[in-house]
Coordinates of C-alpha atoms in Angstrom, one line a residue:
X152 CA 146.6 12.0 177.0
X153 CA 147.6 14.3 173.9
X154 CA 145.9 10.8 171.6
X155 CA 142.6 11.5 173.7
X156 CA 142.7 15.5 173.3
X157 CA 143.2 15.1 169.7
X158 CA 140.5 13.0 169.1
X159 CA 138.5 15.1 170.9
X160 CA 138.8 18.0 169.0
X161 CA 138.2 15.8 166.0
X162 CA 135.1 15.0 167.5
X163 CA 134.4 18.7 168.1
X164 CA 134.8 19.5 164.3
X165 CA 132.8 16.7 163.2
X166 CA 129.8 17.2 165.3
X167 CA 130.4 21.3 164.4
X168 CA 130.2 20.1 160.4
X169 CA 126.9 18.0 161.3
X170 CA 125.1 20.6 162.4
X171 CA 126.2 23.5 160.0
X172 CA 125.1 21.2 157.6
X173 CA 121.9 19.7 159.5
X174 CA 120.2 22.9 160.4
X175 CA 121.6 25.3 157.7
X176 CA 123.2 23.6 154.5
X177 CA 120.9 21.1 153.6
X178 CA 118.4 23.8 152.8
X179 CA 120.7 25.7 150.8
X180 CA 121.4 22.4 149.1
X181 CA 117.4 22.3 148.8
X182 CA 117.5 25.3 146.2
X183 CA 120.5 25.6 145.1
X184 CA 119.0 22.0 143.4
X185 CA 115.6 23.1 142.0
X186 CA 115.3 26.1 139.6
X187 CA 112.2 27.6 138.0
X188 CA 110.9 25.9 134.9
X189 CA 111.8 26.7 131.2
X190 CA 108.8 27.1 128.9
X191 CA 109.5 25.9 125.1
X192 CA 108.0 29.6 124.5
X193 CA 109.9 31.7 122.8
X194 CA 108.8 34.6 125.2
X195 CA 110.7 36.5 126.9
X196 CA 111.2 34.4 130.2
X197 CA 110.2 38.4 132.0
X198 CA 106.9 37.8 130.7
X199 CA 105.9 35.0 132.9
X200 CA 104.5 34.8 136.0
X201 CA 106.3 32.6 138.7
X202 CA 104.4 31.1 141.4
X203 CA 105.5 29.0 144.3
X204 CA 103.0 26.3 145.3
X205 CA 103.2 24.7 148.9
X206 CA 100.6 22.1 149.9
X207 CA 99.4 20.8 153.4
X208 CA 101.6 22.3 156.5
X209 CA 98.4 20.6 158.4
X210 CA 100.0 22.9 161.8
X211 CA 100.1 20.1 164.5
X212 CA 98.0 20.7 167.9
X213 CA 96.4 18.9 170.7
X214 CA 94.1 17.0 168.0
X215 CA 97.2 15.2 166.1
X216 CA 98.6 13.1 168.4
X217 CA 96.1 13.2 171.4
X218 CA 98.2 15.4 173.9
X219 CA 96.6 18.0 175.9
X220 CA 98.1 21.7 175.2
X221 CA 100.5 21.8 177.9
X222 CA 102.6 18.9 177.3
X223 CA 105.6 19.5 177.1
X224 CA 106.1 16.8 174.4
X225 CA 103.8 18.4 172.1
X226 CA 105.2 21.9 172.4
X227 CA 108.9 20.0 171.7
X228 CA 107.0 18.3 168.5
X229 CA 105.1 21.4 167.2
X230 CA 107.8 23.6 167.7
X231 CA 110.7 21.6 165.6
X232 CA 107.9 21.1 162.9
X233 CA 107.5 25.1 163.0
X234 CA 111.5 25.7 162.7
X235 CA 111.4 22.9 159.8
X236 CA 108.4 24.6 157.5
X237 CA 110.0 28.1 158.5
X238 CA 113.6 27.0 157.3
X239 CA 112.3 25.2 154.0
X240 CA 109.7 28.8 153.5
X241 CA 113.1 31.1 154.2
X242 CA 115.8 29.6 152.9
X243 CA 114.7 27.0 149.6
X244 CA 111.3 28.8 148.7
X245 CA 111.6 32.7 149.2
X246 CA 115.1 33.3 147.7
X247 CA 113.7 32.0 144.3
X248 CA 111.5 35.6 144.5
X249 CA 108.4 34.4 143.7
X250 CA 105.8 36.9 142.3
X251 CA 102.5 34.9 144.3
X252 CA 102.8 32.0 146.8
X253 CA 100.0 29.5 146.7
X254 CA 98.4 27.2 149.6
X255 CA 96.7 24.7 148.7
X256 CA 94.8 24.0 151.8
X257 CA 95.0 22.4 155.3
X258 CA 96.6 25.1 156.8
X259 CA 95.8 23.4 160.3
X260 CA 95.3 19.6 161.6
X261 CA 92.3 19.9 164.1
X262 CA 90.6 22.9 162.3
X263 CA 87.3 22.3 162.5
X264 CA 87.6 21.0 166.1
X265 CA 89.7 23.7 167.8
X266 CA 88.1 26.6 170.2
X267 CA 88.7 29.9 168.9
X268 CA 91.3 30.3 171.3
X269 CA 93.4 27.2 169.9
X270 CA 92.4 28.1 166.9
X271 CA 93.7 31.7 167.6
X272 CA 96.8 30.5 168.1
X273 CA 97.4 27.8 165.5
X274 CA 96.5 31.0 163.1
X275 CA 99.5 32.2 164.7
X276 CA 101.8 29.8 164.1
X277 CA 100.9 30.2 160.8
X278 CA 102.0 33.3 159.8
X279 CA 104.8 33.2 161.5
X280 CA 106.5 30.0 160.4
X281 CA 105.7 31.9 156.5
X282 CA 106.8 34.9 157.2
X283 CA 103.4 36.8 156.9
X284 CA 104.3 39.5 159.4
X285 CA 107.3 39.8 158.4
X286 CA 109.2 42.4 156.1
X287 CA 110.5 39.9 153.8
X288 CA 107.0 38.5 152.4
X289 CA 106.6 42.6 150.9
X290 CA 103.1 43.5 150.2
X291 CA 103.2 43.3 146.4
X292 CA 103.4 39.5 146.6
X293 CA 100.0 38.5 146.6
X294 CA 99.3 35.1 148.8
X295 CA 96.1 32.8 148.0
X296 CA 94.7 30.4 150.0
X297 CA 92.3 27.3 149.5
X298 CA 90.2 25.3 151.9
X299 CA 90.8 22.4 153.1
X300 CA 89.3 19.4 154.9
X301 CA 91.6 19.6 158.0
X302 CA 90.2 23.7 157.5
X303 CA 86.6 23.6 157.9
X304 CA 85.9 19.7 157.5
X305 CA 83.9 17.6 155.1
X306 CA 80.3 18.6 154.0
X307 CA 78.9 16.3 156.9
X308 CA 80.5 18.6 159.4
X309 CA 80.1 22.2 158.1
X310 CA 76.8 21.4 157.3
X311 CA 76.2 21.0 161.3
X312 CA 78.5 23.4 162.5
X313 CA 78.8 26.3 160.2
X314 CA 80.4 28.2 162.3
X315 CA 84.0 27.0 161.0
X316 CA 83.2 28.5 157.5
X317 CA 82.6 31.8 158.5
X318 CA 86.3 31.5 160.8
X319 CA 87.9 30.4 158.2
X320 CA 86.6 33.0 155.7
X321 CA 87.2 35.5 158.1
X322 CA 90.7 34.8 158.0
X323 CA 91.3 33.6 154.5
X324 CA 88.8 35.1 152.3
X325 CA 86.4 33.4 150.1
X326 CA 86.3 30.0 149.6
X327 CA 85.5 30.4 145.7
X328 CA 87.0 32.2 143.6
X329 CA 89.3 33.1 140.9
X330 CA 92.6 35.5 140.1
X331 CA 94.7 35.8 137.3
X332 CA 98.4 35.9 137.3
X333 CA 99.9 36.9 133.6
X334 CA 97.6 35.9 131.3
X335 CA 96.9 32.6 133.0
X336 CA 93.6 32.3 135.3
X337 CA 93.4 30.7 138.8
X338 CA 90.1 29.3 139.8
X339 CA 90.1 28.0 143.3
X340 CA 87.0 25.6 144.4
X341 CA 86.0 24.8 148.1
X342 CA 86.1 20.6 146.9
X343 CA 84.8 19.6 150.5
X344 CA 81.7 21.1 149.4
X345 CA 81.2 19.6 145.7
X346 CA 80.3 16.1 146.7
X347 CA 78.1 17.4 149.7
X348 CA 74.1 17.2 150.6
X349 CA 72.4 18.3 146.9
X350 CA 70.1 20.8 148.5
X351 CA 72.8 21.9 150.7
X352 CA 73.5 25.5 150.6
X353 CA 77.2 25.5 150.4
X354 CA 77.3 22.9 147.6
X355 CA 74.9 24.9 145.3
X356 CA 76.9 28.5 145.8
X357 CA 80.5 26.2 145.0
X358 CA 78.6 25.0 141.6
X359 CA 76.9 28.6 140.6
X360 CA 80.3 29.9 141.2
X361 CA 81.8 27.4 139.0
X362 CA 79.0 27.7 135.8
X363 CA 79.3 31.4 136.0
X364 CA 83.2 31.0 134.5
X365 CA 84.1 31.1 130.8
X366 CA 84.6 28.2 129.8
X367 CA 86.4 28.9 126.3
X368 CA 88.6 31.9 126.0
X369 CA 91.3 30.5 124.4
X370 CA 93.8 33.1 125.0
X371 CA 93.2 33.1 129.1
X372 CA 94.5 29.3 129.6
X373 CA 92.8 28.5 133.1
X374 CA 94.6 26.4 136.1
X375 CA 92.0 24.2 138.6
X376 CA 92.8 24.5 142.0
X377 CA 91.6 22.1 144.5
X378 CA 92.2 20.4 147.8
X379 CA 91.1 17.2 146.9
X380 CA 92.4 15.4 144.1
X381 CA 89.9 14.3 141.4
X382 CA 89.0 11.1 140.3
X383 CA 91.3 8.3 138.9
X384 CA 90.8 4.7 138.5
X385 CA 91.8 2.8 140.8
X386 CA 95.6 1.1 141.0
X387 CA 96.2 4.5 138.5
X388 CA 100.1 4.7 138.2
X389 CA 101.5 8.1 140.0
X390 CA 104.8 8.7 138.3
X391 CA 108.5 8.5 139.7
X392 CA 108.4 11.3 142.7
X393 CA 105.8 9.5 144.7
X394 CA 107.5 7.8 148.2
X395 CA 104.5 5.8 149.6
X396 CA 101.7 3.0 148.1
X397 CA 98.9 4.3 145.7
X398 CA 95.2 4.8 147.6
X399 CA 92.4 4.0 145.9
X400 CA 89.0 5.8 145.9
X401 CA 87.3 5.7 149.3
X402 CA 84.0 7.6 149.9
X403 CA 82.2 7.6 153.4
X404 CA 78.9 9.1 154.0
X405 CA 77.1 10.2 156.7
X406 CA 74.0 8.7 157.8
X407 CA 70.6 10.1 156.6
X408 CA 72.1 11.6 153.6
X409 CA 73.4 14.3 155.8
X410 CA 76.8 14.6 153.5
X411 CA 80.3 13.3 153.3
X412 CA 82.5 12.1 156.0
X413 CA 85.6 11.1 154.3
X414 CA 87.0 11.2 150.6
X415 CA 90.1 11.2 149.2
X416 CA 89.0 11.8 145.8
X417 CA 86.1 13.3 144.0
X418 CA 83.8 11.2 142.3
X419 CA 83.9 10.7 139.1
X420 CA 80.8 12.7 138.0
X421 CA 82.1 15.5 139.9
X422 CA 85.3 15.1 138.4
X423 CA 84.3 15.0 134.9
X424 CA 81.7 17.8 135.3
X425 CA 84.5 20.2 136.3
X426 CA 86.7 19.4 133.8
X427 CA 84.1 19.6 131.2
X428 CA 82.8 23.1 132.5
X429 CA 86.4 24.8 133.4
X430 CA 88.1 22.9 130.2
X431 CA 91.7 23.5 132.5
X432 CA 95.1 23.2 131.1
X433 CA 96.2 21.7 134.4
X434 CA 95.0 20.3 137.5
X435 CA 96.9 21.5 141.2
X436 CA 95.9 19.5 143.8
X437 CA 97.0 18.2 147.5
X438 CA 95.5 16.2 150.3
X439 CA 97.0 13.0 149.7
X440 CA 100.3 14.5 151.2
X441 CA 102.5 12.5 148.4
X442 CA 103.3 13.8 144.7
X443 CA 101.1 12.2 142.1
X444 CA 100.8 12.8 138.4
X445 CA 98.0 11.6 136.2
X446 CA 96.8 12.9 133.3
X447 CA 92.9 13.0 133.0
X448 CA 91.4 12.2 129.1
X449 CA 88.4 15.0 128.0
X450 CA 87.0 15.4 125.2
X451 CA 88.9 18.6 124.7
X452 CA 92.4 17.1 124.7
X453 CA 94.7 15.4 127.9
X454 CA 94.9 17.6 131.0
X455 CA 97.6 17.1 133.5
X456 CA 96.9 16.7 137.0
X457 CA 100.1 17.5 139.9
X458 CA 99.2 16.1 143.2
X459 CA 101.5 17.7 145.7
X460 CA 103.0 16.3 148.3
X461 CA 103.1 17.9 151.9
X462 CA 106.1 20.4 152.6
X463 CA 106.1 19.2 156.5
X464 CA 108.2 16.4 157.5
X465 CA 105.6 15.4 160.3
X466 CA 102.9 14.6 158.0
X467 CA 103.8 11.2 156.7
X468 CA 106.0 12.2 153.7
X469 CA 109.7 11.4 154.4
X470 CA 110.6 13.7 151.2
X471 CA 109.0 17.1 151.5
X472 CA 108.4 19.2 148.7
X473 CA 107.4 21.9 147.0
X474 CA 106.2 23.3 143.5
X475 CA 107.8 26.3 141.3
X476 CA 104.9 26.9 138.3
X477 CA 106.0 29.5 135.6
X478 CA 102.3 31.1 133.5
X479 CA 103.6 32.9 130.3
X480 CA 101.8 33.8 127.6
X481 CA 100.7 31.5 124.8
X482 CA 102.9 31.0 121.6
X483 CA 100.1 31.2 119.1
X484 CA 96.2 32.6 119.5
X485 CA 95.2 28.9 118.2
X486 CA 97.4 26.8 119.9
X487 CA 96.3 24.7 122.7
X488 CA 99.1 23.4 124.1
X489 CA 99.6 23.5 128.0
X490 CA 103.3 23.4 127.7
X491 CA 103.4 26.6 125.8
X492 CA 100.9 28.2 128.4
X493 CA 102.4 26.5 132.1
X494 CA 105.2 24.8 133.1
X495 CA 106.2 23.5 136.6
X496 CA 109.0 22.0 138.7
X497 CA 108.8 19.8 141.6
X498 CA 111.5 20.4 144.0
X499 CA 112.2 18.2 147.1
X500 CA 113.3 19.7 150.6
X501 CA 115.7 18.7 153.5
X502 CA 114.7 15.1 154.4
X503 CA 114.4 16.0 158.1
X504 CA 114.1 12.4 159.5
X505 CA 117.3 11.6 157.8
X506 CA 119.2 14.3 159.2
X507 CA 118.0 13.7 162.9
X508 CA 118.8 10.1 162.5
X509 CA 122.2 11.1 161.4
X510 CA 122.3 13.3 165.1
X511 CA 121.6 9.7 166.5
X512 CA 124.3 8.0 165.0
X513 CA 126.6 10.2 165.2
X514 CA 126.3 10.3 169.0
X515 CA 126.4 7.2 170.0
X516 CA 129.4 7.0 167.3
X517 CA 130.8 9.6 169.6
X518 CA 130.2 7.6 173.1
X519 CA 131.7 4.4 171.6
X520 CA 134.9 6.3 170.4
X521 CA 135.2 8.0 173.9
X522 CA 135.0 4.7 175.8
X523 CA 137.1 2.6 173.7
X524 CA 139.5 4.2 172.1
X525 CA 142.9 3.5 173.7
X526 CA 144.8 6.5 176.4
X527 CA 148.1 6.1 174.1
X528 CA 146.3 6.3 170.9
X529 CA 146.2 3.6 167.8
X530 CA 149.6 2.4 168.8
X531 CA 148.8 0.6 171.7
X532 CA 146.7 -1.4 170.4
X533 CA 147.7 -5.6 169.4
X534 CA 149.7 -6.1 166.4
X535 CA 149.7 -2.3 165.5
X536 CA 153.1 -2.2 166.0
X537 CA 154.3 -5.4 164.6
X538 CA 151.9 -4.1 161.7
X539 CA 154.1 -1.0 161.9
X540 CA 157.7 -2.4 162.0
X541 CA 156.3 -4.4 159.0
X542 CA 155.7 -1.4 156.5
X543 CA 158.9 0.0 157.6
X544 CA 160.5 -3.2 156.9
X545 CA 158.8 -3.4 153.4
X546 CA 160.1 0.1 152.9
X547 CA 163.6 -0.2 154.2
X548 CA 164.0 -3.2 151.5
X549 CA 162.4 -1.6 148.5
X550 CA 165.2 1.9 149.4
X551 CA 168.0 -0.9 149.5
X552 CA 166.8 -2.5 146.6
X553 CA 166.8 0.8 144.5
X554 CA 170.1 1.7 146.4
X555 CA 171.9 -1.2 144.8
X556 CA 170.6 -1.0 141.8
X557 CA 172.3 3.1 141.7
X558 CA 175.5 1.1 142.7
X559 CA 175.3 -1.0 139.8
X560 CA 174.7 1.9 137.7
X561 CA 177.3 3.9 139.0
X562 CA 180.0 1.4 138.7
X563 CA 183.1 1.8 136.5
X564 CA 183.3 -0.8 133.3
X565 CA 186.8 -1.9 131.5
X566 CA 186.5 -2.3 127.3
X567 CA 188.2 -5.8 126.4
X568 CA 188.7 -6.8 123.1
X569 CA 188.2 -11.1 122.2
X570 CA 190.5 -12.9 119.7
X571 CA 187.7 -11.7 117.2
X572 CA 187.5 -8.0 117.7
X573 CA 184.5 -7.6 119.6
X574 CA 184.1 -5.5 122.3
X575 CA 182.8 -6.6 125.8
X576 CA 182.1 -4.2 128.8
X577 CA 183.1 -5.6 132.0
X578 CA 182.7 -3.6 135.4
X579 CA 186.0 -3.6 137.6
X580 CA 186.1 -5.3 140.6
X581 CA 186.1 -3.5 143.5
X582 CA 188.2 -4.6 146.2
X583 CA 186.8 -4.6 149.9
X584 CA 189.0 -4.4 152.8
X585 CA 187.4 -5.7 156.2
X586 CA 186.4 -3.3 158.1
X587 CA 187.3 -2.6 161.8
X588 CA 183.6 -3.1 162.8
X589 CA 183.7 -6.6 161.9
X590 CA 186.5 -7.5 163.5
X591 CA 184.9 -6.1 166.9
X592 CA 182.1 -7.4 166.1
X593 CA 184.0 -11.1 165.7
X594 CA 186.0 -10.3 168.8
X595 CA 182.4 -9.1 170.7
X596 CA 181.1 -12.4 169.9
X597 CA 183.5 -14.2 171.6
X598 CA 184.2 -12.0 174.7
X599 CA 180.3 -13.3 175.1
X600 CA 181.2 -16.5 174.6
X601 CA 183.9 -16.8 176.8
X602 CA 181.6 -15.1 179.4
X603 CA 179.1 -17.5 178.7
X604 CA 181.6 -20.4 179.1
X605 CA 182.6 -19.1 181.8
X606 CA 179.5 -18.9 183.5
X607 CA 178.8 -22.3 183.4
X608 CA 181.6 -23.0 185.6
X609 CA 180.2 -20.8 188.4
X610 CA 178.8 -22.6 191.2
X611 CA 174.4 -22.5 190.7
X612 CA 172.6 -21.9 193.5
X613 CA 170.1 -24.4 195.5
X614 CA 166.9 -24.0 193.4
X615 CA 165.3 -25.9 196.0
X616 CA 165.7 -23.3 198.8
X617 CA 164.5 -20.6 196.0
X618 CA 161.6 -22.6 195.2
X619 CA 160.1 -22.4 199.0
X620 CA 161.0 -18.9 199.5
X621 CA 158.7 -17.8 196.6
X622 CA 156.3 -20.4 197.5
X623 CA 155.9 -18.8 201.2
X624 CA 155.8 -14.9 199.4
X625 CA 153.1 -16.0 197.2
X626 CA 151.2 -17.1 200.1
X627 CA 151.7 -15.2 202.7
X628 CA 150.8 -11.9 200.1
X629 CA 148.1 -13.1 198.3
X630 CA 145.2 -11.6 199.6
X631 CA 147.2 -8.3 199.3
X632 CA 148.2 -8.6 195.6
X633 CA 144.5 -9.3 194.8
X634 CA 143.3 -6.2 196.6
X635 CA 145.8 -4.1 194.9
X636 CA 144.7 -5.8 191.5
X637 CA 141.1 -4.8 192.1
X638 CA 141.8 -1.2 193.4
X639 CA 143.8 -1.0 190.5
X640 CA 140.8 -1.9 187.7
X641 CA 138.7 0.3 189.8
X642 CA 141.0 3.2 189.2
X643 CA 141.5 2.8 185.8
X644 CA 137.4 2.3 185.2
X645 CA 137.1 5.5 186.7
X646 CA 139.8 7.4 185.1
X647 CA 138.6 6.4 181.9
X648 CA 135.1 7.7 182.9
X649 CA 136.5 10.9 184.2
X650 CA 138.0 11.2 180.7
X651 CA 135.1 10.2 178.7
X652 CA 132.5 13.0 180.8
X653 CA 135.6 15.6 180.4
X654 CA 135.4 15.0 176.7
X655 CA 131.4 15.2 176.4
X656 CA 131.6 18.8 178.5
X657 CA 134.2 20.1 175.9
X658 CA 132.1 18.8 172.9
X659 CA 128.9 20.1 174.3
X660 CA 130.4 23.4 175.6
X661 CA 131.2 24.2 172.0
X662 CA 128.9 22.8 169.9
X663 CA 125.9 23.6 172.2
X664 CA 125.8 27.4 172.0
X665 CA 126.2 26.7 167.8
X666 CA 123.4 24.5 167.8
X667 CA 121.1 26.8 169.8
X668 CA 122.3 30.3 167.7
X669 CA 121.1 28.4 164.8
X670 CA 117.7 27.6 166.0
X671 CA 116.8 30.9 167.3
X672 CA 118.4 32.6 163.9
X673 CA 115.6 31.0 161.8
X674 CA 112.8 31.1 164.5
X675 CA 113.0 34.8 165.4
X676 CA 111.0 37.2 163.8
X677 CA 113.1 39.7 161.2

């Protein structure tokens, strides 16, 4: 009984470190391994501008997994994706103190298909899994926002229903448009629209915006943001972050020339027309929910392109992530080199799969140990004790070893001289004198050999008459002996199951209330 309580316990502090660890520590592990980058400016690091990029929360709702509102398995799946954005936006991104946090689109999933009242809600969500309402995002860090596809859909589909650009504008602000952080400028470019219908209204005000921008102050180094990535040849290598198999350009249009359906790229034209007009020092860009680095040759030099990868663990990414970008000022008034101008850091987040996984294994590690492991502990089971007696036996010879060796040591030795004058030392005999214990032990022996003797003198009993009394008890009881047998298997079955439910109550009742303090300390507002 005390081998089963102590094992319980141990299982109580195990599953108590899991979940510290699960819902909390992992996501101080998560930034206490990233740090903001270090420019090779010799700036003053004060002077640069730190900005946390996220890409592609992509909110789940009744559109992701085809579930209507009120299941209950939707509301158990969108709210443990919430807790997991609102954890990695808390605890790894905010503490670095950002000075602007940047979106880069697909806020929702089923944007452009959800009533205002869903939609209402998703918005929601939203700010409160980042902290928007909240006194910890203060009002002097300025959020930005960019369009997405999962937003206000491809050109095909706001071209029909325009109705979702003026929502999402509503909400978000313009579509196009451009801040500066530093001395470092932003421009942000509604990319479902770029590739759209040629005559199209949205696609002409995205380009005007575009050719109205500088394209050559030299000391205002601009950064290009967009949703959708921009062209690479196919098969184009992605770097070492990236978790899942390249995708190559695909392009679907509607019919009748009425726009784009689907692109996970720009085309080429577009691609090179942007880079040619803006002239960036780097390229943000999400969509494709997996990190990607290429770097894009122009006639004005390399320019680096970081894909990010989503930060929610829902969205096919098993690695989460996030971006810290630091925009300081440039060394020299002729230099052109981005590293001087921006620097970034990929950093990864709690792999959330992993973790619930580990919840898995660790539970049914938990039933197994309950079920099997034996009521007098590890000593009951076969050949632990011979194994036992064996060590001890190992032990016991290596003390008497060492204890005869100290005899040796400590012995007393005589000088004797040979016929030649050398010396020799010889130890003294010591002289044993039997011991009383041996001669009782001589005389024990044969008091038990005498009685054995003895014994075979004594008259032995019929062994035939003993043979057909058992025979008659074995019959005559044998339906009884079975019964008890049975009852007895039954009882221990159940006792063991008694045990087994005791020690799951005890684990739950303490591990339970942990478990749920933790949830509601990261989902509830501050």
């Amino acid at each position: 009984m005390q081998s089963a309580t102590r094992l319980t316990l141990l299982l109580c502090a195990a599953w108590a470190a899991a979940l510290l660890y699960g819902e909390m520590g992992a996501y101080w592990a998560s930034y206490l391994a990233c740090s903001w980058p270090s420019s090779s400016s010799s700036s003053p690091p004060n002077n640069h501008v730190k900005v946390a990029v996220v890409a592609d929360p992509q909110l789940m709702d009744s559109t992701s997994i085809g579930l209507p509102s009120s299941s209950v398995a939707l509301q158990a799946a969108e709210f443990y994706t919430d807790l997991n954005m609102r954890r990695s936006f808390q605890s790894a991104i905010l503490p670095f103190k950002p000075d602007v946090v940047l979106f880069l689109g697909d806020h929702f999933d089923g944007g452009p298909y959800m009533s205002d009242e869903e939609w209402q809600e998703s918005l929601f969500r939203f700010k409160h899994i980042f902290s928007l309402n909240e006194q910890i995002t203060k009002p002097e860090i300025p959020i930005y926002y960019l369009s997405g596809n999962h937003d206000i859909g491809y050109s095909a589909f706001h071209s029909v229903h325009p109705e979702v650009l003026s929502r999402y504008e509503k909400e978000f602000g313009s579509r196009n448009y451009q801040f500066s952080s530093g001395k470092v400028g932003f421009v942000v470019v509604d990319a479902q629209t770029l590739d759209g219908v040629k005559k199209s209204k949205e696609r002409s005000s995205s380009w005007e915006f575009i050719k109205t921008l500088s394209p050559g102050n030299a000391s205002n180094p601009k950064v290009l943001l967009t949703h959708i990535p921009l062209y690479r040849p196919d098969n184009s290598p992605c770097g070492p972050h990236r978790s899942s198999p390249i995708i190559n350009q695909r392009v679907s249009y509607a019919a009748l020339d009425q726009g784009i359906t689907y692109q996970n790229y720009l085309t080429k034209e577009t691609s090179d027309l942007l880079l040619n007009l803006l002239k960036p020092v780097l390229v943000l860009s999400g969509h494709d929910h997996d990190q990607c680095t290429v770097v894009h040759s122009t006639p004005f030099g390399p320019v680096t392109e970081h894909t990010l990868g989503t930060i929610s663990w829902q969205q096919g990414n098993l690695y989460p992530s996030f971006m810290l970008l630091s925009a300081g000022p440039k060394v020299s008034q002729n230099s052109t080199d981005p590293e001087h101008e921006v620097v970034t850091n990929l950093c990864f987040l709690p792999k959330q799969t992993h973790v619930y996984v580990w919840y898995i294994c660790q539970f049914v590690v938990t039933i197994l140990l309950l079920v099997f492991w034996p009521t007098n502990g590890l000593s009951s089971l076969p050949y632990m004790n011979t194994f036992v007696s064996f060590m001890r036996s190992v032990g016991a010879e290596l003390l008497s070893r060492t204890k005869e060796k100290d005899d040796e040591e400590d012995g007393e030795y005589d000088m004797i001289f040979d016929a030649e004058g050398s010396m020799h030392l010889v130890k003294k005999a010591v002289a044993k004198t039997p011991s009383a214990s041996s001669d009782s032990r001589s005389t024990g022996r044969g008091s038990v050999v005498a009685r054995a003797t003895a014994g075979k003198h004594q008259l032995e009993p019929d062994s035939s008459s003993i043979h057909v009394d058992m025979g008659s008890e074995m019959t005559s009881e044998d339906g009884g002996k079975l019964a008890r047998g049975s009852k007895s298997r039954v009882r221990k079955v159940l006792q063991r199951l008694f045990r087994v439910i005791q020690s799951i109550v005890i684990i739950a009742a303490l591990n339970v209330p942990l478990y749920m303090m933790l949830l509601f300390k990261d989902w509830i507002d501050r």
